[in-house]
C-alpha cells in the first residue's frame, strides 16, 4: 500500500453563509488561513474557525462573520448591509 493508509482530515466549510450558528459551532476547518476570523468568530490552534455567539454566518471576502440574531446585541454598522 506504500504507506498511504492515513485517515481523512474532513476539512472544508462546515456552515455556509446564511446558516444559524451556536457558540462553539465549527464554521471552517482549514490548513493555514484561507479564511480569516471576523466578528463573533475565533480561530483555534489548528486554524479552525468557530462561532462565539448565536447568529447567522456571513462570508465577506476572506473574512467570516457571525451576525447576532438578538436585536439588542452589538453589531458593527458595516456588517448590517
JSON list of N, CA and C in Angstrom, two decimals:
[
{"chain": "A", "resi": 1, "resn": "UNK", "atom": "N", "xyz": [0.82, -1.21, 0.00]},
{"chain": "A", "resi": 1, "resn": "UNK", "atom": "CA", "xyz": [0.00, 0.00, 0.00]},
{"chain": "A", "resi": 1, "resn": "UNK", "atom": "C", "xyz": [0.86, 1.27, 0.00]},
{"chain": "A", "resi": 2, "resn": "UNK", "atom": "N", "xyz": [2.14, 1.16, 0.11]},
{"chain": "A", "resi": 2, "resn": "UNK", "atom": "CA", "xyz": [3.07, 2.29, 0.03]},
{"chain": "A", "resi": 2, "resn": "UNK", "atom": "C", "xyz": [2.86, 3.35, 1.11]},
{"chain": "A", "resi": 3, "resn": "UNK", "atom": "N", "xyz": [2.31, 2.97, 2.28]},
{"chain": "A", "resi": 3, "resn": "UNK", "atom": "CA", "xyz": [2.20, 3.90, 3.40]},
{"chain": "A", "resi": 3, "resn": "UNK", "atom": "C", "xyz": [1.15, 4.98, 3.24]},
{"chain": "A", "resi": 4, "resn": "UNK", "atom": "N", "xyz": [0.14, 4.77, 2.42]},
{"chain": "A", "resi": 4, "resn": "UNK", "atom": "CA", "xyz": [-0.89, 5.80, 2.22]},
{"chain": "A", "resi": 4, "resn": "UNK", "atom": "C", "xyz": [-2.21, 5.36, 2.80]},
{"chain": "A", "resi": 5, "resn": "UNK", "atom": "N", "xyz": [-2.18, 4.86, 4.01]},
{"chain": "A", "resi": 5, "resn": "UNK", "atom": "CA", "xyz": [-3.40, 4.41, 4.67]},
{"chain": "A", "resi": 5, "resn": "UNK", "atom": "C", "xyz": [-3.88, 5.40, 5.73]},
{"chain": "A", "resi": 6, "resn": "UNK", "atom": "N", "xyz": [-3.48, 6.66, 5.63]},
{"chain": "A", "resi": 6, "resn": "UNK", "atom": "CA", "xyz": [-3.87, 7.63, 6.65]},
{"chain": "A", "resi": 6, "resn": "UNK", "atom": "C", "xyz": [-5.35, 7.95, 6.55]},
{"chain": "A", "resi": 7, "resn": "UNK", "atom": "N", "xyz": [-5.91, 8.35, 7.68]},
{"chain": "A", "resi": 7, "resn": "UNK", "atom": "CA", "xyz": [-7.33, 8.68, 7.74]},
{"chain": "A", "resi": 7, "resn": "UNK", "atom": "C", "xyz": [-7.59, 10.06, 7.13]},
{"chain": "A", "resi": 8, "resn": "UNK", "atom": "N", "xyz": [-8.79, 10.30, 6.60]},
{"chain": "A", "resi": 8, "resn": "UNK", "atom": "CA", "xyz": [-9.11, 11.60, 6.03]},
{"chain": "A", "resi": 8, "resn": "UNK", "atom": "C", "xyz": [-9.18, 12.68, 7.11]},
{"chain": "A", "resi": 9, "resn": "UNK", "atom": "N", "xyz": [-8.95, 13.93, 6.73]},
{"chain": "A", "resi": 9, "resn": "UNK", "atom": "CA", "xyz": [-8.91, 15.04, 7.68]},
{"chain": "A", "resi": 9, "resn": "UNK", "atom": "C", "xyz": [-10.26, 15.76, 7.81]},
{"chain": "A", "resi": 10, "resn": "UNK", "atom": "N", "xyz": [-11.17, 15.57, 6.88]},
{"chain": "A", "resi": 10, "resn": "UNK", "atom": "CA", "xyz": [-12.51, 16.17, 6.91]},
{"chain": "A", "resi": 10, "resn": "UNK", "atom": "C", "xyz": [-12.44, 17.69, 7.02]},
{"chain": "A", "resi": 11, "resn": "UNK", "atom": "N", "xyz": [-11.66, 18.32, 6.17]},
{"chain": "A", "resi": 11, "resn": "UNK", "atom": "CA", "xyz": [-11.53, 19.77, 6.17]},
{"chain": "A", "resi": 11, "resn": "UNK", "atom": "C", "xyz": [-12.55, 20.40, 5.23]},
{"chain": "A", "resi": 12, "resn": "UNK", "atom": "N", "xyz": [-12.74, 21.71, 5.36]},
{"chain": "A", "resi": 12, "resn": "UNK", "atom": "CA", "xyz": [-13.63, 22.44, 4.49]},
{"chain": "A", "resi": 12, "resn": "UNK", "atom": "C", "xyz": [-14.62, 23.27, 5.27]},
{"chain": "A", "resi": 13, "resn": "UNK", "atom": "N", "xyz": [-15.58, 23.84, 4.56]},
{"chain": "A", "resi": 13, "resn": "UNK", "atom": "CA", "xyz": [-16.61, 24.69, 5.17]},
{"chain": "A", "resi": 13, "resn": "UNK", "atom": "C", "xyz": [-17.68, 23.79, 5.76]},
{"chain": "A", "resi": 14, "resn": "UNK", "atom": "N", "xyz": [-17.98, 23.99, 7.03]},
{"chain": "A", "resi": 14, "resn": "UNK", "atom": "CA", "xyz": [-18.99, 23.19, 7.72]},
{"chain": "A", "resi": 14, "resn": "UNK", "atom": "C", "xyz": [-20.33, 23.92, 7.80]},
{"chain": "A", "resi": 15, "resn": "UNK", "atom": "N", "xyz": [-20.31, 25.25, 7.96]},
{"chain": "A", "resi": 15, "resn": "UNK", "atom": "CA", "xyz": [-21.53, 26.05, 7.98]},
{"chain": "A", "resi": 15, "resn": "UNK", "atom": "C", "xyz": [-21.42, 27.12, 6.89]},
{"chain": "A", "resi": 16, "resn": "UNK", "atom": "N", "xyz": [-22.31, 27.10, 5.94]},
{"chain": "A", "resi": 16, "resn": "UNK", "atom": "CA", "xyz": [-22.27, 28.05, 4.83]},
{"chain": "A", "resi": 16, "resn": "UNK", "atom": "C", "xyz": [-22.97, 29.35, 5.21]},
{"chain": "A", "resi": 17, "resn": "UNK", "atom": "N", "xyz": [-22.87, 30.36, 4.36]},
{"chain": "A", "resi": 17, "resn": "UNK", "atom": "CA", "xyz": [-23.49, 31.66, 4.60]},
{"chain": "A", "resi": 17, "resn": "UNK", "atom": "C", "xyz": [-25.00, 31.54, 4.74]},
{"chain": "A", "resi": 18, "resn": "UNK", "atom": "N", "xyz": [-25.56, 32.26, 5.70]},
{"chain": "A", "resi": 18, "resn": "UNK", "atom": "CA", "xyz": [-27.00, 32.25, 5.93]},
{"chain": "A", "resi": 18, "resn": "UNK", "atom": "C", "xyz": [-27.47, 31.18, 6.89]},
{"chain": "A", "resi": 19, "resn": "UNK", "atom": "N", "xyz": [-26.56, 30.32, 7.35]},
{"chain": "A", "resi": 19, "resn": "UNK", "atom": "CA", "xyz": [-26.92, 29.25, 8.27]},
{"chain": "A", "resi": 19, "resn": "UNK", "atom": "C", "xyz": [-26.75, 29.72, 9.71]},
{"chain": "A", "resi": 20, "resn": "UNK", "atom": "N", "xyz": [-27.65, 29.31, 10.60]},
{"chain": "A", "resi": 20, "resn": "UNK", "atom": "CA", "xyz": [-27.57, 29.69, 12.01]},
{"chain": "A", "resi": 20, "resn": "UNK", "atom": "C", "xyz": [-26.42, 28.96, 12.69]},
{"chain": "A", "resi": 21, "resn": "UNK", "atom": "N", "xyz": [-25.72, 29.67, 13.59]},
{"chain": "A", "resi": 21, "resn": "UNK", "atom": "CA", "xyz": [-24.60, 29.10, 14.33]},
{"chain": "A", "resi": 21, "resn": "UNK", "atom": "C", "xyz": [-24.79, 29.35, 15.81]},
{"chain": "A", "resi": 22, "resn": "UNK", "atom": "N", "xyz": [-24.46, 28.35, 16.62]},
{"chain": "A", "resi": 22, "resn": "UNK", "atom": "CA", "xyz": [-24.48, 28.47, 18.08]},
{"chain": "A", "resi": 22, "resn": "UNK", "atom": "C", "xyz": [-23.04, 28.71, 18.55]},
{"chain": "A", "resi": 23, "resn": "UNK", "atom": "N", "xyz": [-22.86, 29.15, 19.79]},
{"chain": "A", "resi": 23, "resn": "UNK", "atom": "CA", "xyz": [-21.49, 29.31, 20.30]},
{"chain": "A", "resi": 23, "resn": "UNK", "atom": "C", "xyz": [-20.75, 27.97, 20.30]},
{"chain": "A", "resi": 24, "resn": "UNK", "atom": "N", "xyz": [-19.55, 27.97, 19.78]},
{"chain": "A", "resi": 24, "resn": "UNK", "atom": "CA", "xyz": [-18.73, 26.76, 19.71]},
{"chain": "A", "resi": 24, "resn": "UNK", "atom": "C", "xyz": [-18.91, 25.98, 18.43]},
{"chain": "A", "resi": 25, "resn": "UNK", "atom": "N", "xyz": [-19.83, 26.39, 17.57]},
{"chain": "A", "resi": 25, "resn": "UNK", "atom": "CA", "xyz": [-20.07, 25.67, 16.32]},
{"chain": "A", "resi": 25, "resn": "UNK", "atom": "C", "xyz": [-18.90, 25.91, 15.36]},
{"chain": "A", "resi": 26, "resn": "UNK", "atom": "N", "xyz": [-18.38, 24.83, 14.79]},
{"chain": "A", "resi": 26, "resn": "UNK", "atom": "CA", "xyz": [-17.28, 24.94, 13.85]},
{"chain": "A", "resi": 26, "resn": "UNK", "atom": "C", "xyz": [-17.81, 25.43, 12.51]},
{"chain": "A", "resi": 27, "resn": "UNK", "atom": "N", "xyz": [-17.19, 26.49, 11.99]},
{"chain": "A", "resi": 27, "resn": "UNK", "atom": "CA", "xyz": [-17.62, 27.05, 10.72]},
{"chain": "A", "resi": 27, "resn": "UNK", "atom": "C", "xyz": [-16.72, 26.55, 9.59]},
{"chain": "A", "resi": 28, "resn": "UNK", "atom": "N", "xyz": [-15.39, 26.61, 9.78]},
{"chain": "A", "resi": 28, "resn": "UNK", "atom": "CA", "xyz": [-14.44, 26.18, 8.75]},
{"chain": "A", "resi": 28, "resn": "UNK", "atom": "C", "xyz": [-13.30, 25.41, 9.40]},
{"chain": "A", "resi": 29, "resn": "UNK", "atom": "N", "xyz": [-12.96, 24.25, 8.83]},
{"chain": "A", "resi": 29, "resn": "UNK", "atom": "CA", "xyz": [-11.73, 23.54, 9.20]},
{"chain": "A", "resi": 29, "resn": "UNK", "atom": "C", "xyz": [-10.77, 23.75, 8.04]},
{"chain": "A", "resi": 30, "resn": "UNK", "atom": "N", "xyz": [-9.56, 24.23, 8.33]},
{"chain": "A", "resi": 30, "resn": "UNK", "atom": "CA", "xyz": [-8.65, 24.62, 7.26]},
{"chain": "A", "resi": 30, "resn": "UNK", "atom": "C", "xyz": [-7.19, 24.39, 7.66]},
{"chain": "A", "resi": 31, "resn": "UNK", "atom": "N", "xyz": [-6.33, 24.35, 6.64]},
{"chain": "A", "resi": 31, "resn": "UNK", "atom": "CA", "xyz": [-4.89, 24.32, 6.82]},
{"chain": "A", "resi": 31, "resn": "UNK", "atom": "C", "xyz": [-4.39, 25.69, 6.43]},
{"chain": "A", "resi": 32, "resn": "UNK", "atom": "N", "xyz": [-3.66, 26.37, 7.30]},
{"chain": "A", "resi": 32, "resn": "UNK", "atom": "CA", "xyz": [-3.28, 27.74, 7.03]},
{"chain": "A", "resi": 32, "resn": "UNK", "atom": "C", "xyz": [-4.47, 28.64, 7.27]},
{"chain": "A", "resi": 33, "resn": "UNK", "atom": "N", "xyz": [-4.49, 29.80, 6.60]},
{"chain": "A", "resi": 33, "resn": "UNK", "atom": "CA", "xyz": [-5.59, 30.73, 6.82]},
{"chain": "A", "resi": 33, "resn": "UNK", "atom": "C", "xyz": [-6.20, 31.24, 5.52]},
{"chain": "A", "resi": 34, "resn": "UNK", "atom": "N", "xyz": [-6.84, 30.37, 4.73]},
{"chain": "A", "resi": 34, "resn": "UNK", "atom": "CA", "xyz": [-7.58, 30.87, 3.58]},
{"chain": "A", "resi": 34, "resn": "UNK", "atom": "C", "xyz": [-8.74, 31.77, 4.01]},
{"chain": "A", "resi": 35, "resn": "UNK", "atom": "N", "xyz": [-9.34, 31.47, 5.17]},
{"chain": "A", "resi": 35, "resn": "UNK", "atom": "CA", "xyz": [-10.40, 32.29, 5.73]},
{"chain": "A", "resi": 35, "resn": "UNK", "atom": "C", "xyz": [-9.90, 32.90, 7.03]},
{"chain": "A", "resi": 36, "resn": "UNK", "atom": "N", "xyz": [-10.33, 34.14, 7.31]},
{"chain": "A", "resi": 36, "resn": "UNK", "atom": "CA", "xyz": [-9.88, 34.88, 8.48]},
{"chain": "A", "resi": 36, "resn": "UNK", "atom": "C", "xyz": [-11.06, 35.09, 9.42]},
{"chain": "A", "resi": 37, "resn": "UNK", "atom": "N", "xyz": [-10.82, 35.01, 10.72]},
{"chain": "A", "resi": 37, "resn": "UNK", "atom": "CA", "xyz": [-11.87, 35.22, 11.71]},
{"chain": "A", "resi": 37, "resn": "UNK", "atom": "C", "xyz": [-12.30, 36.68, 11.74]},
{"chain": "A", "resi": 38, "resn": "UNK", "atom": "N", "xyz": [-13.60, 36.90, 11.69]},
{"chain": "A", "resi": 38, "resn": "UNK", "atom": "CA", "xyz": [-14.16, 38.24, 11.74]},
{"chain": "A", "resi": 38, "resn": "UNK", "atom": "C", "xyz": [-14.94, 38.44, 13.03]},
{"chain": "A", "resi": 39, "resn": "UNK", "atom": "N", "xyz": [-16.06, 39.16, 12.93]},
{"chain": "A", "resi": 39, "resn": "UNK", "atom": "CA", "xyz": [-16.90, 39.50, 14.08]},
{"chain": "A", "resi": 39, "resn": "UNK", "atom": "C", "xyz": [-17.55, 38.24, 14.65]},
{"chain": "A", "resi": 40, "resn": "UNK", "atom": "N", "xyz": [-17.45, 38.05, 15.96]},
{"chain": "A", "resi": 40, "resn": "UNK", "atom": "CA", "xyz": [-18.02, 36.90, 16.69]},
{"chain": "A", "resi": 40, "resn": "UNK", "atom": "C", "xyz": [-17.47, 35.56, 16.22]},
{"chain": "A", "resi": 41, "resn": "UNK", "atom": "N", "xyz": [-16.27, 35.56, 15.65]},
{"chain": "A", "resi": 41, "resn": "UNK", "atom": "CA", "xyz": [-15.62, 34.32, 15.21]},
{"chain": "A", "resi": 41, "resn": "UNK", "atom": "C", "xyz": [-14.22, 34.31, 15.79]},
{"chain": "A", "resi": 42, "resn": "UNK", "atom": "N", "xyz": [-13.78, 33.14, 16.28]},
{"chain": "A", "resi": 42, "resn": "UNK", "atom": "CA", "xyz": [-12.43, 32.99, 16.82]},
{"chain": "A", "resi": 42, "resn": "UNK", "atom": "C", "xyz": [-11.72, 31.89, 16.05]},
{"chain": "A", "resi": 43, "resn": "UNK", "atom": "N", "xyz": [-10.38, 31.89, 16.17]},
{"chain": "A", "resi": 43, "resn": "UNK", "atom": "CA", "xyz": [-9.56, 30.90, 15.48]},
{"chain": "A", "resi": 43, "resn": "UNK", "atom": "C", "xyz": [-8.91, 29.97, 16.50]},
{"chain": "A", "resi": 44, "resn": "UNK", "atom": "N", "xyz": [-9.06, 28.65, 16.28]},
{"chain": "A", "resi": 44, "resn": "UNK", "atom": "CA", "xyz": [-8.45, 27.66, 17.16]},
{"chain": "A", "resi": 44, "resn": "UNK", "atom": "C", "xyz": [-6.98, 27.48, 16.85]},
{"chain": "A", "resi": 45, "resn": "UNK", "atom": "N", "xyz": [-6.30, 26.64, 17.65]},
{"chain": "A", "resi": 45, "resn": "UNK", "atom": "CA", "xyz": [-4.85, 26.44, 17.48]},
{"chain": "A", "resi": 45, "resn": "UNK", "atom": "C", "xyz": [-4.52, 25.73, 16.17]},
{"chain": "A", "resi": 46, "resn": "UNK", "atom": "N", "xyz": [-5.48, 25.03, 15.58]},
{"chain": "A", "resi": 46, "resn": "UNK", "atom": "CA", "xyz": [-5.26, 24.37, 14.29]},
{"chain": "A", "resi": 46, "resn": "UNK", "atom": "C", "xyz": [-5.91, 25.14, 13.14]},
{"chain": "A", "resi": 47, "resn": "UNK", "atom": "N", "xyz": [-6.11, 26.46, 13.34]},
{"chain": "A", "resi": 47, "resn": "UNK", "atom": "CA", "xyz": [-6.70, 27.38, 12.36]},
{"chain": "A", "resi": 47, "resn": "UNK", "atom": "C", "xyz": [-8.17, 27.13, 12.08]},
{"chain": "A", "resi": 48, "resn": "UNK", "atom": "N", "xyz": [-8.83, 26.34, 12.90]},
{"chain": "A", "resi": 48, "resn": "UNK", "atom": "CA", "xyz": [-10.27, 26.12, 12.77]},
{"chain": "A", "resi": 48, "resn": "UNK", "atom": "C", "xyz": [-11.01, 27.39, 13.20]},
{"chain": "A", "resi": 49, "resn": "UNK", "atom": "N", "xyz": [-11.99, 27.81, 12.43]},
{"chain": "A", "resi": 49, "resn": "UNK", "atom": "CA", "xyz": [-12.80, 28.97, 12.79]},
{"chain": "A", "resi": 49, "resn": "UNK", "atom": "C", "xyz": [-14.10, 28.49, 13.43]},
{"chain": "A", "resi": 50, "resn": "UNK", "atom": "N", "xyz": [-14.44, 29.10, 14.58]},
{"chain": "A", "resi": 50, "resn": "UNK", "atom": "CA", "xyz": [-15.65, 28.70, 15.29]},
{"chain": "A", "resi": 50, "resn": "UNK", "atom": "C", "xyz": [-16.40, 29.93, 15.79]},
{"chain": "A", "resi": 51, "resn": "UNK", "atom": "N", "xyz": [-17.68, 29.77, 16.03]},
{"chain": "A", "resi": 51, "resn": "UNK", "atom": "CA", "xyz": [-18.55, 30.85, 16.46]},
{"chain": "A", "resi": 51, "resn": "UNK", "atom": "C", "xyz": [-18.43, 31.05, 17.97]},
{"chain": "A", "resi": 52, "resn": "UNK", "atom": "N", "xyz": [-18.59, 32.30, 18.43]},
{"chain": "A", "resi": 52, "resn": "UNK", "atom": "CA", "xyz": [-18.62, 32.58, 19.86]},
{"chain": "A", "resi": 52, "resn": "UNK", "atom": "C", "xyz": [-19.95, 33.22, 20.28]},
{"chain": "A", "resi": 53, "resn": "UNK", "atom": "N", "xyz": [-20.90, 33.30, 19.35]},
{"chain": "A", "resi": 53, "resn": "UNK", "atom": "CA", "xyz": [-22.20, 33.89, 19.65]},
{"chain": "A", "resi": 53, "resn": "UNK", "atom": "C", "xyz": [-23.28, 33.21, 18.82]},
{"chain": "A", "resi": 54, "resn": "UNK", "atom": "N", "xyz": [-24.52, 33.40, 19.22]},
{"chain": "A", "resi": 54, "resn": "UNK", "atom": "CA", "xyz": [-25.65, 32.90, 18.45]},
{"chain": "A", "resi": 54, "resn": "UNK", "atom": "C", "xyz": [-25.91, 33.89, 17.32]},
{"chain": "A", "resi": 55, "resn": "UNK", "atom": "N", "xyz": [-25.98, 33.38, 16.10]},
{"chain": "A", "resi": 55, "resn": "UNK", "atom": "CA", "xyz": [-26.22, 34.27, 14.98]},
{"chain": "A", "resi": 55, "resn": "UNK", "atom": "C", "xyz": [-26.19, 33.56, 13.65]},
{"chain": "A", "resi": 56, "resn": "UNK", "atom": "N", "xyz": [-26.06, 34.35, 12.59]},
{"chain": "A", "resi": 56, "resn": "UNK", "atom": "CA", "xyz": [-26.06, 33.85, 11.23]},
{"chain": "A", "resi": 56, "resn": "UNK", "atom": "C", "xyz": [-24.68, 34.02, 10.62]},
{"chain": "A", "resi": 57, "resn": "UNK", "atom": "N", "xyz": [-24.18, 32.98, 9.96]},
{"chain": "A", "resi": 57, "resn": "UNK", "atom": "CA", "xyz": [-22.86, 33.02, 9.34]},
{"chain": "A", "resi": 57, "resn": "UNK", "atom": "C", "xyz": [-22.91, 33.86, 8.07]},
{"chain": "A", "resi": 58, "resn": "UNK", "atom": "N", "xyz": [-21.89, 34.72, 7.90]},
{"chain": "A", "resi": 58, "resn": "UNK", "atom": "CA", "xyz": [-21.76, 35.56, 6.72]},
{"chain": "A", "resi": 58, "resn": "UNK", "atom": "C", "xyz": [-20.32, 35.55, 6.25]},
{"chain": "A", "resi": 59, "resn": "UNK", "atom": "N", "xyz": [-20.13, 35.38, 4.95]},
{"chain": "A", "resi": 59, "resn": "UNK", "atom": "CA", "xyz": [-18.81, 35.43, 4.35]},
{"chain": "A", "resi": 59, "resn": "UNK", "atom": "C", "xyz": [-18.68, 36.74, 3.58]},
{"chain": "A", "resi": 60, "resn": "UNK", "atom": "N", "xyz": [-17.66, 37.54, 3.89]},
{"chain": "A", "resi": 60, "resn": "UNK", "atom": "CA", "xyz": [-17.38, 38.79, 3.16]},
{"chain": "A", "resi": 60, "resn": "UNK", "atom": "C", "xyz": [-15.93, 38.72, 2.72]},
{"chain": "A", "resi": 61, "resn": "UNK", "atom": "N", "xyz": [-15.73, 38.32, 1.48]},
{"chain": "A", "resi": 61, "resn": "UNK", "atom": "CA", "xyz": [-14.36, 38.12, 1.00]},
{"chain": "A", "resi": 61, "resn": "UNK", "atom": "C", "xyz": [-13.73, 36.94, 1.73]},
{"chain": "A", "resi": 62, "resn": "UNK", "atom": "N", "xyz": [-12.57, 37.16, 2.33]},
{"chain": "A", "resi": 62, "resn": "UNK", "atom": "CA", "xyz": [-11.90, 36.10, 3.09]},
{"chain": "A", "resi": 62, "resn": "UNK", "atom": "C", "xyz": [-12.35, 36.05, 4.54]},
{"chain": "A", "resi": 63, "resn": "UNK", "atom": "N", "xyz": [-13.07, 37.07, 5.00]},
{"chain": "A", "resi": 63, "resn": "UNK", "atom": "CA", "xyz": [-13.47, 37.12, 6.40]},
{"chain": "A", "resi": 63, "resn": "UNK", "atom": "C", "xyz": [-14.79, 36.41, 6.62]},
{"chain": "A", "resi": 64, "resn": "UNK", "atom": "N", "xyz": [-14.88, 35.77, 7.79]},
{"chain": "A", "resi": 64, "resn": "UNK", "atom": "CA", "xyz": [-16.09, 35.06, 8.19]},
{"chain": "A", "resi": 64, "resn": "UNK", "atom": "C", "xyz": [-16.65, 35.75, 9.42]},
{"chain": "A", "resi": 65, "resn": "UNK", "atom": "N", "xyz": [-17.92, 36.13, 9.39]},
{"chain": "A", "resi": 65, "resn": "UNK", "atom": "CA", "xyz": [-18.56, 36.83, 10.50]},
{"chain": "A", "resi": 65, "resn": "UNK", "atom": "C", "xyz": [-19.78, 36.03, 10.96]},
{"chain": "A", "resi": 66, "resn": "UNK", "atom": "N", "xyz": [-20.15, 36.24, 12.23]},
{"chain": "A", "resi": 66, "resn": "UNK", "atom": "CA", "xyz": [-21.42, 35.72, 12.75]},
{"chain": "A", "resi": 66, "resn": "UNK", "atom": "C", "xyz": [-22.21, 36.93, 13.21]},
{"chain": "A", "resi": 67, "resn": "UNK", "atom": "N", "xyz": [-23.26, 37.25, 12.48]},
{"chain": "A", "resi": 67, "resn": "UNK", "atom": "CA", "xyz": [-24.11, 38.39, 12.81]},
{"chain": "A", "resi": 67, "resn": "UNK", "atom": "C", "xyz": [-25.14, 37.93, 13.84]},
{"chain": "A", "resi": 68, "resn": "UNK", "atom": "N", "xyz": [-25.18, 38.59, 15.01]},
{"chain": "A", "resi": 68, "resn": "UNK", "atom": "CA", "xyz": [-26.08, 38.13, 16.08]},
{"chain": "A", "resi": 68, "resn": "UNK", "atom": "C", "xyz": [-27.55, 38.22, 15.68]},
{"chain": "A", "resi": 69, "resn": "UNK", "atom": "N", "xyz": [-28.33, 37.25, 16.11]},
{"chain": "A", "resi": 69, "resn": "UNK", "atom": "CA", "xyz": [-29.76, 37.26, 15.83]},
{"chain": "A", "resi": 69, "resn": "UNK", "atom": "C", "xyz": [-30.52, 38.05, 16.89]},
{"chain": "A", "resi": 70, "resn": "UNK", "atom": "N", "xyz": [-29.91, 38.26, 18.06]},
{"chain": "A", "resi": 70, "resn": "UNK", "atom": "CA", "xyz": [-30.52, 39.04, 19.13]},
{"chain": "A", "resi": 70, "resn": "UNK", "atom": "C", "xyz": [-30.52, 40.52, 18.74]},
{"chain": "A", "resi": 71, "resn": "UNK", "atom": "N", "xyz": [-31.67, 41.17, 18.66]},
{"chain": "A", "resi": 71, "resn": "UNK", "atom": "CA", "xyz": [-31.72, 42.57, 18.22]},
{"chain": "A", "resi": 71, "resn": "UNK", "atom": "C", "xyz": [-31.00, 43.52, 19.18]},
{"chain": "A", "resi": 72, "resn": "UNK", "atom": "N", "xyz": [-30.82, 43.14, 20.45]},
{"chain": "A", "resi": 72, "resn": "UNK", "atom": "CA", "xyz": [-30.15, 44.01, 21.43]},
{"chain": "A", "resi": 72, "resn": "UNK", "atom": "C", "xyz": [-28.63, 43.87, 21.38]},
{"chain": "A", "resi": 73, "resn": "UNK", "atom": "N", "xyz": [-28.13, 42.87, 20.67]},
{"chain": "A", "resi": 73, "resn": "UNK", "atom": "CA", "xyz": [-26.68, 42.63, 20.63]},
{"chain": "A", "resi": 73, "resn": "UNK", "atom": "C", "xyz": [-25.98, 43.69, 19.79]},
{"chain": "A", "resi": 74, "resn": "UNK", "atom": "N", "xyz": [-24.74, 44.00, 20.19]},
{"chain": "A", "resi": 74, "resn": "UNK", "atom": "CA", "xyz": [-23.93, 44.98, 19.47]},
{"chain": "A", "resi": 74, "resn": "UNK", "atom": "C", "xyz": [-23.47, 44.35, 18.15]},
{"chain": "A", "resi": 75, "resn": "UNK", "atom": "N", "xyz": [-23.62, 45.09, 17.06]},
{"chain": "A", "resi": 75, "resn": "UNK", "atom": "CA", "xyz": [-23.16, 44.64, 15.75]},
{"chain": "A", "resi": 75, "resn": "UNK", "atom": "C", "xyz": [-22.65, 45.84, 14.99]},
{"chain": "A", "resi": 76, "resn": "UNK", "atom": "N", "xyz": [-21.46, 45.75, 14.38]},
{"chain": "A", "resi": 76, "resn": "UNK", "atom": "CA", "xyz": [-20.94, 46.90, 13.63]},
{"chain": "A", "resi": 76, "resn": "UNK", "atom": "C", "xyz": [-21.88, 47.30, 12.51]},
{"chain": "A", "resi": 77, "resn": "UNK", "atom": "N", "xyz": [-21.95, 48.58, 12.24]},
{"chain": "A", "resi": 77, "resn": "UNK", "atom": "CA", "xyz": [-22.85, 49.11, 11.21]},
{"chain": "A", "resi": 77, "resn": "UNK", "atom": "C", "xyz": [-22.47, 48.56, 9.84]},
{"chain": "A", "resi": 78, "resn": "UNK", "atom": "N", "xyz": [-21.18, 48.42, 9.55]},
{"chain": "A", "resi": 78, "resn": "UNK", "atom": "CA", "xyz": [-20.74, 47.95, 8.24]},
{"chain": "A", "resi": 78, "resn": "UNK", "atom": "C", "xyz": [-21.11, 46.50, 7.97]},
{"chain": "A", "resi": 79, "resn": "UNK", "atom": "N", "xyz": [-21.49, 45.74, 9.02]},
{"chain": "A", "resi": 79, "resn": "UNK", "atom": "CA", "xyz": [-21.90, 44.35, 8.82]},
{"chain": "A", "resi": 79, "resn": "UNK", "atom": "C", "xyz": [-23.39, 44.21, 8.54]},
{"chain": "A", "resi": 80, "resn": "UNK", "atom": "N", "xyz": [-24.17, 45.21, 8.86]},
{"chain": "A", "resi": 80, "resn": "UNK", "atom": "CA", "xyz": [-25.62, 45.10, 8.76]},
{"chain": "A", "resi": 80, "resn": "UNK", "atom": "C", "xyz": [-26.13, 45.16, 7.33]},
{"chain": "A", "resi": 81, "resn": "UNK", "atom": "N", "xyz": [-25.31, 45.56, 6.38]},
{"chain": "A", "resi": 81, "resn": "UNK", "atom": "CA", "xyz": [-25.75, 45.68, 4.99]},
{"chain": "A", "resi": 81, "resn": "UNK", "atom": "C", "xyz": [-25.90, 44.34, 4.35]}
]
